[in-house]
Coordinates of C-alpha atoms and ligand atoms in Angstrom, one line a residue:
M1188 CA 5.7 47.5 81.8
L1189 CA 4.4 44.0 83.5
F1190 CA 4.0 45.4 86.9
P1191 CA 1.6 48.0 86.4
M1192 CA -0.6 45.9 84.7
T1193 CA -0.5 43.4 87.5
L1194 CA -1.5 46.4 89.8
L1195 CA -4.0 47.5 87.7
F1196 CA -5.5 44.0 87.3
N1197 CA -5.4 43.7 90.9
L1198 CA -6.8 47.1 91.7
L1199 CA -9.8 45.9 89.4
L1200 CA -10.4 43.0 90.7
L1201 CA -10.3 44.5 94.6
S1202 CA -12.5 47.2 93.4
H1203 CA -14.8 44.3 91.9
N1204 CA -14.7 42.8 95.3
C1205 CA -15.4 45.7 96.8
T1206 CA -18.3 47.2 95.3
A1207 CA -20.2 43.7 95.9
A1208 CA -20.9 44.6 99.5
N1209 CA -23.6 46.7 100.8
N1210 CA -23.1 46.1 104.4
I1211 CA -20.3 45.7 106.9
T1212 CA -20.6 43.2 110.0
L1213 CA -18.5 42.7 113.1
S1214 CA -16.0 40.3 111.1
R1215 CA -16.0 42.6 108.1
P1216 CA -15.2 46.5 108.7
L1217 CA -15.0 48.9 105.7
S1218 CA -11.4 50.3 105.2
Q1219 CA -10.0 53.6 103.8
D1220 CA -9.9 51.7 100.3
Q1221 CA -13.1 50.2 100.3
I1222 CA -16.7 51.4 99.3
L1223 CA -20.1 50.1 100.1
T1224 CA -22.5 50.0 97.3
S1225 CA -26.2 50.0 97.8
A1226 CA -28.0 46.6 96.2
G1227 CA -29.5 48.8 93.1
Q1228 CA -26.2 50.6 92.5
F1229 CA -27.8 53.9 93.5
F1230 CA -25.6 55.1 96.4
E1231 CA -22.1 54.6 97.5
L1232 CA -20.6 54.9 101.1
G1233 CA -17.1 55.5 101.6
F1234 CA -14.3 58.2 102.3
F1235 CA -13.7 61.1 100.4
Q1236 CA -12.0 64.6 100.3
P1237 CA -14.0 67.4 99.5
N1238 CA -13.1 68.7 96.1
N1239 CA -9.6 66.8 96.6
F1240 CA -8.7 69.6 99.0
S1241 CA -6.4 68.1 101.5
A1242 CA -5.4 64.5 101.6
N1243 CA -5.2 65.3 105.4
H1244 CA -8.7 65.9 105.6
Q1245 CA -10.8 62.6 104.7
Y1246 CA -14.4 62.1 105.8
L1247 CA -16.5 59.2 105.5
G1248 CA -19.8 59.8 103.5
I1249 CA -22.5 58.8 101.3
W1250 CA -22.8 59.6 97.6
Y1251 CA -25.0 59.0 94.5
K1252 CA -23.2 56.4 92.5
G1253 CA -21.9 57.3 89.3
L1254 CA -23.2 61.0 89.2
F1255 CA -20.1 63.8 88.7
P1256 CA -19.7 66.4 90.3
R1257 CA -20.3 63.9 93.3
R1258 CA -22.9 65.5 95.7
I1259 CA -21.7 64.0 99.1
V1260 CA -25.2 63.7 100.9
W1261 CA -24.1 62.9 104.3
V1262 CA -21.0 62.7 106.5
A1263 CA -20.4 61.0 109.6
N1264 CA -17.2 62.6 110.9
R1265 CA -18.3 65.9 110.1
E1266 CA -16.0 67.5 113.1
K1267 CA -13.4 65.2 112.9
P1268 CA -11.6 64.1 109.6
V1269 CA -9.2 61.2 109.4
T1270 CA -5.7 63.1 109.3
Q1271 CA -3.7 60.0 108.3
S1272 CA -3.6 58.7 104.8
S1273 CA -4.8 55.2 105.0
A1274 CA -5.2 53.8 108.7
A1275 CA -8.9 54.5 109.4
N1276 CA -12.0 52.2 109.1
L1277 CA -15.5 51.8 109.9
T1278 CA -16.3 49.0 112.3
I1279 CA -18.8 47.8 114.6
G1280 CA -17.7 47.8 118.1
S1281 CA -18.0 45.0 120.6
D1282 CA -21.1 47.2 122.1
G1283 CA -22.6 47.0 118.7
N1284 CA -22.1 50.4 117.8
L1285 CA -20.9 51.8 114.2
K1286 CA -17.3 53.4 115.0
L1287 CA -15.1 55.0 112.8
L1288 CA -11.7 54.5 114.3
D1289 CA -8.0 56.2 113.2
G1290 CA -5.0 54.2 113.3
N1291 CA -4.1 55.5 116.7
Q1292 CA -7.5 53.8 117.7
D1293 CA -9.4 57.0 118.3
T1294 CA -12.8 56.8 117.8
L1295 CA -13.5 60.0 115.1
W1296 CA -17.4 59.0 115.1
S1297 CA -19.9 56.7 116.7
T1298 CA -23.8 56.1 116.4
N1299 CA -23.2 55.8 120.2
V1300 CA -26.9 54.1 120.6
S1301 CA -27.8 51.3 123.2
V1302 CA -28.0 47.9 121.3
P1303 CA -29.1 45.1 123.3
S1304 CA -26.3 42.7 124.2
N1305 CA -27.8 39.5 122.6
S1306 CA -27.9 41.3 119.1
S1307 CA -25.5 40.7 116.1
A1308 CA -25.4 44.3 114.7
K1309 CA -24.6 44.7 111.1
A1310 CA -25.0 48.4 109.2
V1311 CA -26.4 48.5 105.7
L1312 CA -26.8 50.8 102.9
L1313 CA -30.1 51.0 101.3
D1314 CA -31.0 52.0 97.9
N1315 CA -32.7 55.0 99.2
G1316 CA -29.4 56.3 100.4
N1317 CA -30.4 55.4 104.4
F1318 CA -27.5 53.7 106.2
Q1319 CA -28.8 51.6 108.8
L1320 CA -27.3 49.9 111.9
K1321 CA -29.7 46.7 112.6
D1322 CA -30.0 43.4 114.0
S1323 CA -28.8 40.8 111.6
L1324 CA -31.7 38.4 112.8
T1325 CA -34.4 40.3 113.7
G1326 CA -33.9 43.5 111.4
A1327 CA -34.5 45.4 114.4
N1328 CA -33.3 49.2 113.7
F1329 CA -30.7 50.8 116.1
W1330 CA -29.8 53.8 114.3
Q1331 CA -29.9 55.1 110.7
S1332 CA -28.5 58.2 108.9
F1333 CA -31.9 59.4 107.9
E1334 CA -32.5 60.3 111.5
H1335 CA -29.1 62.2 111.7
P1336 CA -29.0 64.4 108.3
S1337 CA -25.9 66.5 107.2
D1338 CA -27.1 68.9 104.9
T1339 CA -29.4 67.1 102.8
L1340 CA -32.6 65.9 102.6
L1341 CA -32.9 62.5 100.4
L1342 CA -36.4 61.3 98.9
G1343 CA -37.8 59.2 102.0
G1344 CA -35.9 61.3 104.6
S1345 CA -37.4 63.9 106.9
I1346 CA -36.6 66.9 109.0
G1347 CA -38.7 67.9 112.2
Y1348 CA -39.0 69.3 115.6
N1349 CA -40.6 68.2 118.9
F1350 CA -42.6 70.8 120.2
K1351 CA -42.3 69.2 123.9
T1352 CA -38.6 68.7 124.3
R1353 CA -37.4 71.0 121.6
E1354 CA -35.3 68.5 119.6
R1355 CA -34.7 69.1 116.2
R1356 CA -33.9 67.1 113.4
E1357 CA -32.4 69.6 110.9
L1358 CA -30.1 70.1 108.0
I1359 CA -26.9 72.3 108.5
S1360 CA -24.8 73.6 106.0
W1361 CA -21.1 72.9 105.4
K1362 CA -18.7 75.7 106.5
S1363 CA -17.4 75.9 102.8
D1364 CA -17.2 73.6 99.7
N1365 CA -14.3 72.3 101.3
D1366 CA -15.3 71.8 104.8
P1367 CA -18.4 69.9 106.0
S1368 CA -18.1 71.0 109.5
P1369 CA -21.1 72.7 110.9
G1370 CA -21.5 76.2 108.9
N1371 CA -23.9 79.2 109.7
F1372 CA -27.1 77.7 108.3
A1373 CA -29.9 75.4 109.6
V1374 CA -32.8 74.3 108.0
G1375 CA -35.7 73.0 110.2
L1376 CA -39.6 73.4 111.1
E1377 CA -41.4 75.4 113.8
D1378 CA -44.7 76.8 114.7
F1379 CA -48.3 75.6 114.5
P1380 CA -49.3 75.6 111.6
V1381 CA -45.7 74.2 111.2
Q1382 CA -43.3 76.4 108.8
T1383 CA -40.1 75.6 107.6
F1384 CA -37.1 78.0 108.3
I1385 CA -33.9 78.7 107.2
W1386 CA -31.8 80.1 110.3
K1387 CA -28.5 82.1 110.2
N1388 CA -26.9 81.7 113.5
D1389 CA -30.0 80.9 115.1
L1390 CA -31.8 83.8 113.6
P1391 CA -34.6 83.5 111.0
Y1392 CA -33.4 84.1 107.5
W1393 CA -35.9 82.7 105.5
R1394 CA -39.6 81.3 106.0
S1395 CA -42.0 79.0 103.9
G1396 CA -45.2 80.5 105.4
P1397 CA -47.2 78.0 107.2
W1398 CA -48.2 74.4 105.7
D1399 CA -51.8 74.5 104.2
K1400 CA -52.1 70.8 104.2
S1401 CA -51.2 70.5 100.6
R1402 CA -48.4 73.2 100.3
F1403 CA -46.3 76.2 102.1
I1404 CA -48.5 79.1 101.7
G1405 CA -45.5 81.5 101.7
I1406 CA -43.6 79.7 98.6
W1407 CA -45.1 81.7 95.9
Q1408 CA -44.4 79.0 93.2
M1409 CA -45.7 76.1 95.1
D1410 CA -49.0 74.4 94.5
S1411 CA -50.9 71.7 95.9
S1412 CA -49.4 69.1 93.6
S1413 CA -46.5 69.3 96.1
T1414 CA -48.5 67.1 98.6
S1415 CA -47.4 64.1 96.2
F1416 CA -43.8 65.1 96.9
F1417 CA -44.0 66.3 100.9
T1418 CA -46.0 65.2 103.7
V1419 CA -46.2 66.7 107.0
G1420 CA -47.2 64.5 109.8
G1421 CA -45.9 63.5 113.1
D1422 CA -47.5 62.6 116.6
L1423 CA -49.3 65.7 118.5
Q1424 CA -49.3 63.6 121.6
Q1425 CA -45.6 63.3 121.6
G1426 CA -45.1 66.4 120.1
Q1427 CA -43.7 65.7 117.1
V1428 CA -43.8 67.5 113.4
Y1429 CA -42.4 65.9 110.6
L1430 CA -42.0 66.9 106.9
Y1431 CA -41.1 64.0 104.7
T1432 CA -40.3 63.8 101.3
N1433 CA -41.8 60.6 99.6
P1434 CA -39.9 58.0 98.0
I1435 CA -41.7 58.4 94.3
N1436 CA -39.4 56.2 92.7
Q1437 CA -35.8 54.7 93.3
S1438 CA -34.4 56.3 90.2
E1439 CA -35.1 59.8 90.8
T1440 CA -32.2 61.6 92.2
D1441 CA -34.2 64.8 93.7
N1442 CA -32.6 66.2 96.9
I1443 CA -32.8 69.2 98.9
F1444 CA -29.9 70.7 100.6
I1445 CA -28.9 73.9 102.3
T1446 CA -25.4 75.5 100.5
P1447 CA -22.5 76.9 102.6
A1448 CA -23.9 80.4 101.5
G1449 CA -27.3 79.8 102.9
T1450 CA -29.6 78.8 99.9
L1451 CA -32.0 76.0 100.1
Q1452 CA -31.7 74.2 96.8
W1453 CA -33.8 71.6 95.3
V1454 CA -32.0 69.5 92.4
F1455 CA -31.9 66.7 90.5
W1456 CA -29.3 65.0 88.1
D1457 CA -30.7 66.0 84.8
L1458 CA -30.0 63.3 82.0
E1459 CA -31.1 65.5 79.1
G1460 CA -29.8 69.0 80.1
G1461 CA -26.2 68.7 80.0
Q1462 CA -25.6 65.8 82.4
G1463 CA -25.3 67.6 85.6
W1464 CA -27.2 68.7 88.8
S1465 CA -30.2 71.0 87.7
V1466 CA -31.7 73.1 90.1
V1467 CA -35.7 72.8 90.2
W1468 CA -36.0 75.6 93.0
E1469 CA -34.2 77.5 95.6
A1470 CA -34.6 80.1 98.4
P1471 CA -34.0 82.7 99.3
Q1472 CA -34.7 84.1 95.9
G1473 CA -35.1 87.7 95.6
P1474 CA -34.5 90.7 98.0
C1475 CA -38.1 90.3 99.5
D1476 CA -37.2 86.7 100.5
F1477 CA -34.8 87.5 103.6
Y1478 CA -36.7 87.4 106.6
G1479 CA -38.0 90.7 107.8
V1480 CA -35.8 92.8 105.2
C1481 CA -38.3 95.7 105.9
G1482 CA -38.7 95.7 109.9
P1483 CA -41.8 95.6 111.6
F1484 CA -45.1 96.9 110.1
G1485 CA -43.3 97.3 106.7
V1486 CA -43.9 95.5 103.5
C1487 CA -41.8 94.1 100.7
N1488 CA -42.5 94.4 96.9
S1489 CA -39.8 93.0 94.6
S1490 CA -40.9 95.1 91.6
K1491 CA -40.7 98.6 93.6
S1492 CA -37.7 100.6 94.1
P1493 CA -37.3 101.1 97.0
I1494 CA -38.6 97.6 97.5
C1495 CA -39.9 98.5 101.3
S1496 CA -43.0 100.5 102.3
C1497 CA -44.7 100.9 105.5
L1498 CA -48.0 99.3 105.8
R1499 CA -51.0 102.0 105.5
G1500 CA -51.4 103.8 108.7
Y1501 CA -47.6 103.3 109.5
I1502 CA -44.8 105.5 109.4
P1503 CA -41.1 104.8 109.4
K1504 CA -39.7 104.5 112.9
S1505 CA -36.7 106.4 111.6
D1506 CA -36.8 108.6 108.8
E1507 CA -33.2 109.1 108.6
E1508 CA -32.5 105.4 108.6
W1509 CA -35.1 104.2 106.2
S1510 CA -34.3 106.9 103.5
R1511 CA -30.8 105.6 104.0
G1512 CA -32.3 102.0 102.6
N1513 CA -31.9 100.8 106.1
W1514 CA -35.3 99.3 106.7
T1515 CA -34.9 97.0 109.6
G1516 CA -36.0 99.2 112.1
G1517 CA -39.5 99.1 110.5
C1518 CA -42.6 101.2 111.0
V1519 CA -44.8 102.6 113.7
R1520 CA -48.5 103.2 113.9
R1521 CA -49.6 107.0 112.7
S1522 CA -52.8 107.3 114.5
K1523 CA -54.0 105.6 117.4
L1524 CA -56.6 102.8 117.3
L1525 CA -59.7 103.6 118.6
C1526 CA -59.4 100.9 121.0
E1527 CA -56.2 102.6 122.2
T1528 CA -57.6 105.7 123.3
N1529 CA -60.8 104.4 125.0
A1530 CA -62.6 101.5 125.6
S1531 CA -66.2 100.6 125.5
S1532 CA -68.0 103.6 125.5
I1533 CA -66.9 104.7 121.6
K1534 CA -68.0 101.5 120.3
F1535 CA -71.2 102.7 120.2
T1536 CA -71.2 106.2 118.7
N1537 CA -71.4 106.7 115.0
N1538 CA -67.8 107.6 114.5
G1539 CA -67.5 103.9 113.5
T1540 CA -65.0 101.6 115.2
D1541 CA -61.5 100.1 114.1
R1542 CA -61.8 98.9 110.9
F1543 CA -60.0 96.4 108.7
W1544 CA -57.8 97.4 105.6
K1545 CA -57.9 94.3 103.2
L1546 CA -54.7 93.8 101.4
E1547 CA -54.3 91.1 98.8
H1548 CA -51.9 88.5 97.1
M1549 CA -49.8 88.5 100.8
K1550 CA -47.2 86.5 101.8
L1551 CA -48.7 86.4 105.3
P1552 CA -46.3 87.5 107.9
D1553 CA -44.8 85.7 110.8
L1554 CA -45.6 85.6 114.3
S1555 CA -49.3 84.4 113.7
D1556 CA -51.6 82.7 116.5
Y1557 CA -53.9 80.1 115.1
L1558 CA -57.3 80.1 116.9
D1559 CA -59.5 77.2 116.5
I1560 CA -62.7 78.9 116.1
P1561 CA -65.2 78.9 113.2
D1562 CA -63.9 81.2 110.0
D1563 CA -66.8 83.4 110.3
S1564 CA -65.7 84.4 114.0
C1565 CA -62.4 85.5 113.3
E1566 CA -63.2 89.0 112.4
D1567 CA -65.3 89.3 115.7
W1568 CA -62.3 87.8 117.9
C1569 CA -59.8 90.5 116.2
V1570 CA -62.2 93.7 116.8
S1571 CA -62.6 92.4 120.0
N1572 CA -59.2 92.5 121.2
C1573 CA -57.3 95.6 120.8
S1574 CA -53.9 93.6 120.6
C1575 CA -55.3 91.9 117.5
K1576 CA -53.5 93.8 114.9
A1577 CA -54.5 92.0 112.0
Y1578 CA -56.4 88.3 110.6
A1579 CA -56.7 86.1 107.7
I1580 CA -58.7 83.4 107.1
V1581 CA -56.7 80.7 105.0
Y1582 CA -58.0 77.9 103.4
G1583 CA -56.7 74.5 104.7
I1584 CA -55.9 76.2 108.0
G1585 CA -58.5 78.6 109.3
C1586 CA -58.6 81.6 111.4
L1587 CA -55.0 83.2 112.1
V1588 CA -54.6 86.5 113.9
W1589 CA -51.6 88.7 114.8
T1590 CA -51.2 90.3 118.2
K1591 CA -47.3 90.8 118.1
D1592 CA -45.3 92.5 115.6
I1593 CA -46.2 92.0 111.8
I1594 CA -43.0 91.0 110.2
D1595 CA -41.8 89.3 107.0
L1596 CA -44.8 90.4 105.0
Q1597 CA -44.7 90.8 100.9
Y1598 CA -46.6 91.1 98.0
F1599 CA -46.6 88.6 95.7
L1600 CA -47.4 89.3 92.1
D1601 CA -50.2 86.9 92.0
D1602 CA -52.1 84.1 94.2
G1603 CA -50.9 84.4 97.9
E1604 CA -53.4 85.2 100.8
A1605 CA -55.6 88.0 101.9
L1606 CA -54.6 90.0 105.2
F1607 CA -56.8 91.8 107.1
L1608 CA -55.1 95.1 108.9
R1609 CA -56.8 96.8 111.9
L1610 CA -56.8 100.6 111.3
S1611 CA -58.1 103.5 113.1
H1612 CA -61.0 104.4 111.2
T1613 CA -59.4 107.9 110.6
E1614 CA -57.2 105.9 108.0
F1615 CA -60.1 105.2 105.8
G1616 CA -61.6 108.6 105.1
K1617 CA -60.3 111.9 103.4
I1618 CA -58.4 112.8 106.7
I1619 CA -55.2 110.7 105.4
I1620 CA -52.3 113.0 106.3
T1621 CA -49.6 112.5 103.3
F1622 CA -45.8 112.7 103.9
Ligands
LIG494 C1 -23.9 42.0 103.0 O1 -22.4 41.9 102.1 C2 -22.3 40.6 101.7 C3 -20.7 40.4 101.1 O2 -21.2 41.3 99.7 C4 -23.2 39.8 101.2 O3 -22.7 38.7 100.5 C5 -24.6 39.8 101.6 O4 -25.7 39.3 100.8 C6 -24.9 41.0 102.2 N1 -26.0 40.9 103.0 C7 -27.3 41.8 103.0 C8 -28.3 41.5 103.7 O5 -27.7 42.3 102.0
LIG495 C1 -10.0 64.2 92.5 O1 -9.0 63.5 92.0 C2 -9.3 62.5 91.5 C3 -8.2 61.5 91.5 O2 -7.2 62.1 90.7 C4 -10.1 62.8 90.1 O3 -10.4 61.7 89.5 C5 -11.3 63.5 90.6 O4 -11.9 64.2 89.4 C6 -11.2 64.9 91.7 N1 -12.1 65.6 92.0 C7 -12.5 66.8 91.8 C8 -13.6 67.2 92.7 O5 -11.6 67.5 91.7
LIG496 C1 -9.4 48.7 111.6 O1 -9.0 49.9 112.2 C2 -8.3 49.4 113.5 C3 -7.7 50.8 114.3 O2 -6.7 51.1 113.5 C4 -7.3 48.1 113.4 O3 -6.9 47.7 114.8 C5 -8.0 47.1 112.5 O4 -7.0 46.0 112.4 C6 -8.4 47.6 111.3 N1 -9.0 46.8 110.6 C7 -9.0 46.4 109.4 C8 -9.6 45.2 108.6 O5 -8.3 47.2 108.7
LIG497 C1 -22.9 59.1 123.8 O1 -24.6 59.4 124.3 C2 -24.4 59.4 125.8 C3 -25.9 59.6 126.3 O2 -26.7 59.4 125.3 C4 -23.8 61.0 126.0 O3 -23.7 61.7 127.3 C5 -22.3 61.2 125.6 O4 -21.8 62.2 125.3 C6 -22.2 60.5 124.2 N1 -21.2 60.1 123.7 C7 -20.4 61.0 122.5 C8 -19.2 60.4 122.1 O5 -21.2 61.2 121.9
LIG498 C1 -33.0 39.8 123.0 O1 -33.5 40.2 124.0 C2 -34.7 40.6 123.8 C3 -35.4 40.6 125.3 O2 -35.0 39.8 125.9 C4 -35.3 39.8 122.6 O3 -36.8 40.8 122.6 C5 -34.8 39.8 121.3 O4 -35.4 39.1 120.5 C6 -33.6 39.0 121.6 N1 -32.8 39.4 120.2 C7 -32.1 38.4 119.7 C8 -31.5 38.7 118.5 O5 -32.2 37.2 120.1
LIG499 C1 -38.7 55.5 87.8 O1 -37.8 56.3 87.0 C2 -37.3 56.0 86.2 C3 -36.4 57.0 85.6 O2 -37.2 58.4 85.6 C4 -38.2 55.5 84.9 O3 -37.5 55.2 83.9 C5 -39.2 54.4 85.5 O4 -40.2 54.1 84.5 C6 -39.4 55.0 86.9 N1 -40.4 54.0 87.3 C7 -41.6 53.8 87.9 C8 -41.9 52.6 88.5 O5 -42.3 54.8 88.1
LIG500 C1 -45.7 96.4 93.5 O1 -45.0 97.3 92.8 C2 -45.1 97.4 91.3 C3 -44.3 98.2 90.9 O2 -44.2 99.8 91.3 C4 -46.8 97.9 91.3 O3 -47.1 98.2 90.0 C5 -47.5 97.1 92.0 O4 -48.8 97.7 92.0 C6 -47.1 97.1 93.7 N1 -47.9 96.0 94.3 C7 -48.6 96.5 95.3 C8 -49.6 95.3 95.8 O5 -48.7 97.5 96.0
LIG501 C1 -30.2 99.7 110.9 O1 -30.8 100.1 111.7 C2 -30.7 99.4 112.9 C3 -31.8 99.9 113.8 O2 -33.0 100.2 113.3 C4 -29.6 99.3 113.3 O3 -29.5 98.4 114.4 C5 -28.4 98.8 112.3 O4 -27.0 99.2 112.8 C6 -28.4 99.5 111.1 N1 -27.8 99.3 110.0 C7 -27.0 99.9 109.4 C8 -26.2 99.1 108.3 O5 -26.9 100.9 109.6
LIG502 C1 -61.6 107.0 128.8 O1 -62.4 106.6 129.6 C2 -62.3 107.0 130.8 C3 -63.3 106.4 131.7 O2 -64.2 105.6 131.2 C4 -61.8 108.6 131.1 O3 -62.1 108.7 132.5 C5 -61.3 109.1 130.2 O4 -61.1 110.2 130.0 C6 -61.2 108.4 128.9 N1 -60.1 109.1 127.9 C7 -60.4 109.3 126.7 C8 -59.2 109.6 126.2 O5 -61.4 109.7 126.2
LIG503 C1 -66.4 111.8 116.4 O1 -66.4 112.2 115.5 C2 -66.7 113.5 115.7 C3 -66.6 114.5 114.6 O2 -65.9 113.9 113.7 C4 -65.4 114.1 116.5 O3 -65.5 115.4 116.8 C5 -65.1 113.3 117.8 O4 -64.1 113.8 118.4 C6 -65.0 111.8 117.2 N1 -65.2 111.2 118.7 C7 -64.0 110.0 118.6 C8 -64.5 109.3 119.9 O5 -63.4 109.6 118.0
LIG504 C1 -56.4 89.3 123.5 O1 -55.2 88.8 123.2 C2 -54.1 88.7 124.0 C3 -52.9 87.9 123.1 O2 -53.3 86.9 122.3 C4 -54.5 87.7 124.9 O3 -53.3 87.7 125.8 C5 -55.6 88.4 125.6 O4 -56.2 87.3 126.8 C6 -56.7 88.5 124.5 N1 -57.8 89.4 125.2 C7 -59.3 89.0 125.5 C8 -60.0 89.5 125.8 O5 -59.4 87.6 124.8

């Protein structure tokens, strides 16, 4: 009886000693049975087995302290698990880098940055969940986990991209709940004005619509109060654009992550509602949210059956596919535009030129071009360029035009934007052919 008691006492003592530290240094590595705890007791860093799946698959990760089920918010060695039971540790190597070594001294993961040789590096787990490698004297930052996220965006973290170098800071899903190695889904930014995408195997899977300086206009539930939560910023000279989450309050547990099945979830730890992770918002939500479900020139209405129809003036590219519920082929124009049949001479006849059909409450389509012209010149620009298929004037953005396919268009129940679709004048009169 005595022996287990002593063991327990020692374990308690050991764990007490371990939880005191929030940092590792050259002389004080982190062994597999130790845990770092941030100073304010918000986050922990240590070794874990996802869902206790296999003792031979251990990873170094960060999670919220004391919240179960654990939300692993960052993983170092996603692709190379520790496969021996207890010999691994996280050290600062002689070159100043963080290194995860297994019992054979093999490096499973490393920060791999250049650290000045005159500096003495240490790594600190901060109260916002950021793990930083920095100089112990000057505090100069060499590397931080917030610049290398896994599947989770923590408060104060960011995703982004550089449109000059094409480098991305993105979230990448786990392969499965038991396997943190990179899965099929990625979340990142693209375009100008910037949009958030989920990509599945590098193809668009969901899209937020452009940022209008206070919200993403393609997220129906999002209002301008989101500016208190998100900031889009960057350095256009350098080509950098970032989406930051604002660190409102250290005790807030809000975080956004991409599940192995490709759902982007915003969750928080709900103290009242049953003490668990509660979902604030997620995407995609309905059938119309999947990118391009109705194909080019198709439009999605989730309250209609079937959900897809062709835009006015367009007919299914293939009736056979369309009637089988395969809408991805999309639609084609039924009658030629005036500007396509003949150019300048007709503009001055009474028959009228091409005109614009107004569609309201829209999630605006993808593949727009932003024009830096006055709002009231937007329509004129579109009229005078035959390749302009539609335009929109968005408050907070300005003039958007579509000269390529019109894709990923959906009707919202409410709100949304107005899209002006170019049509031949024959589509406006009585001459509309039904099919
Ligand atoms: C690093 O951890 C040690 C050991 O727990 C602690 O005494 C020290 O204050 C920590 N340093 C910093 C900068 O937090
Ligand atoms: C993993 O095992 C430990 C110890 O047996 C247990 O406390 C914990 O709840 C388990 N975690 C999961 C996710 O099953
Ligand atoms: C850390 O791991 C290395 C490689 O296995 C080993 O040489 C070293 O003794 C370990 N240090 C500690 C403190 O466990
Ligand atoms: C470390 O970085 C260098 C250059 O940045 C790169 O060539 C090398 O492949 C990296 N090594 C590892 C293990 O990632
Ligand atoms: C290391 O050297 C650089 C350049 O000489 C200097 O700026 C820096 O302050 C030095 N760092 C330390 C910790 O001495
Ligand atoms: C931070 O959030 C906690 C819990 O939600 C709350 O009790 C506390 O008052 C907040 N602090 C500030 C400065 O808003
Ligand atoms: C979407 O479908 C519903 C149900 O059929 C219909 O009431 C609504 O008018 C449709 N919206 C648009 C913009 O066509
Ligand atoms: C749907 O149609 C597209 C072409 O429009 C075709 O490539 C695809 O294989 C079809 N999918 C199914 C499930 O039939
Ligand atoms: C278009 O105009 C050209 C010359 O301006 C003329 O030769 C041609 O016949 C016209 N085509 C149509 C379809 O009206
Ligand atoms: C103009 O309208 C008349 C009468 O509807 C028609 O005969 C003629 O072809 C039209 N011209 C053009 C260029 O559409
Ligand atoms: C029309 O738009 C296309 C595509 O943006 C562009 O390449 C072309 O230069 C434009 N033409 C005119 C006359 O502005």
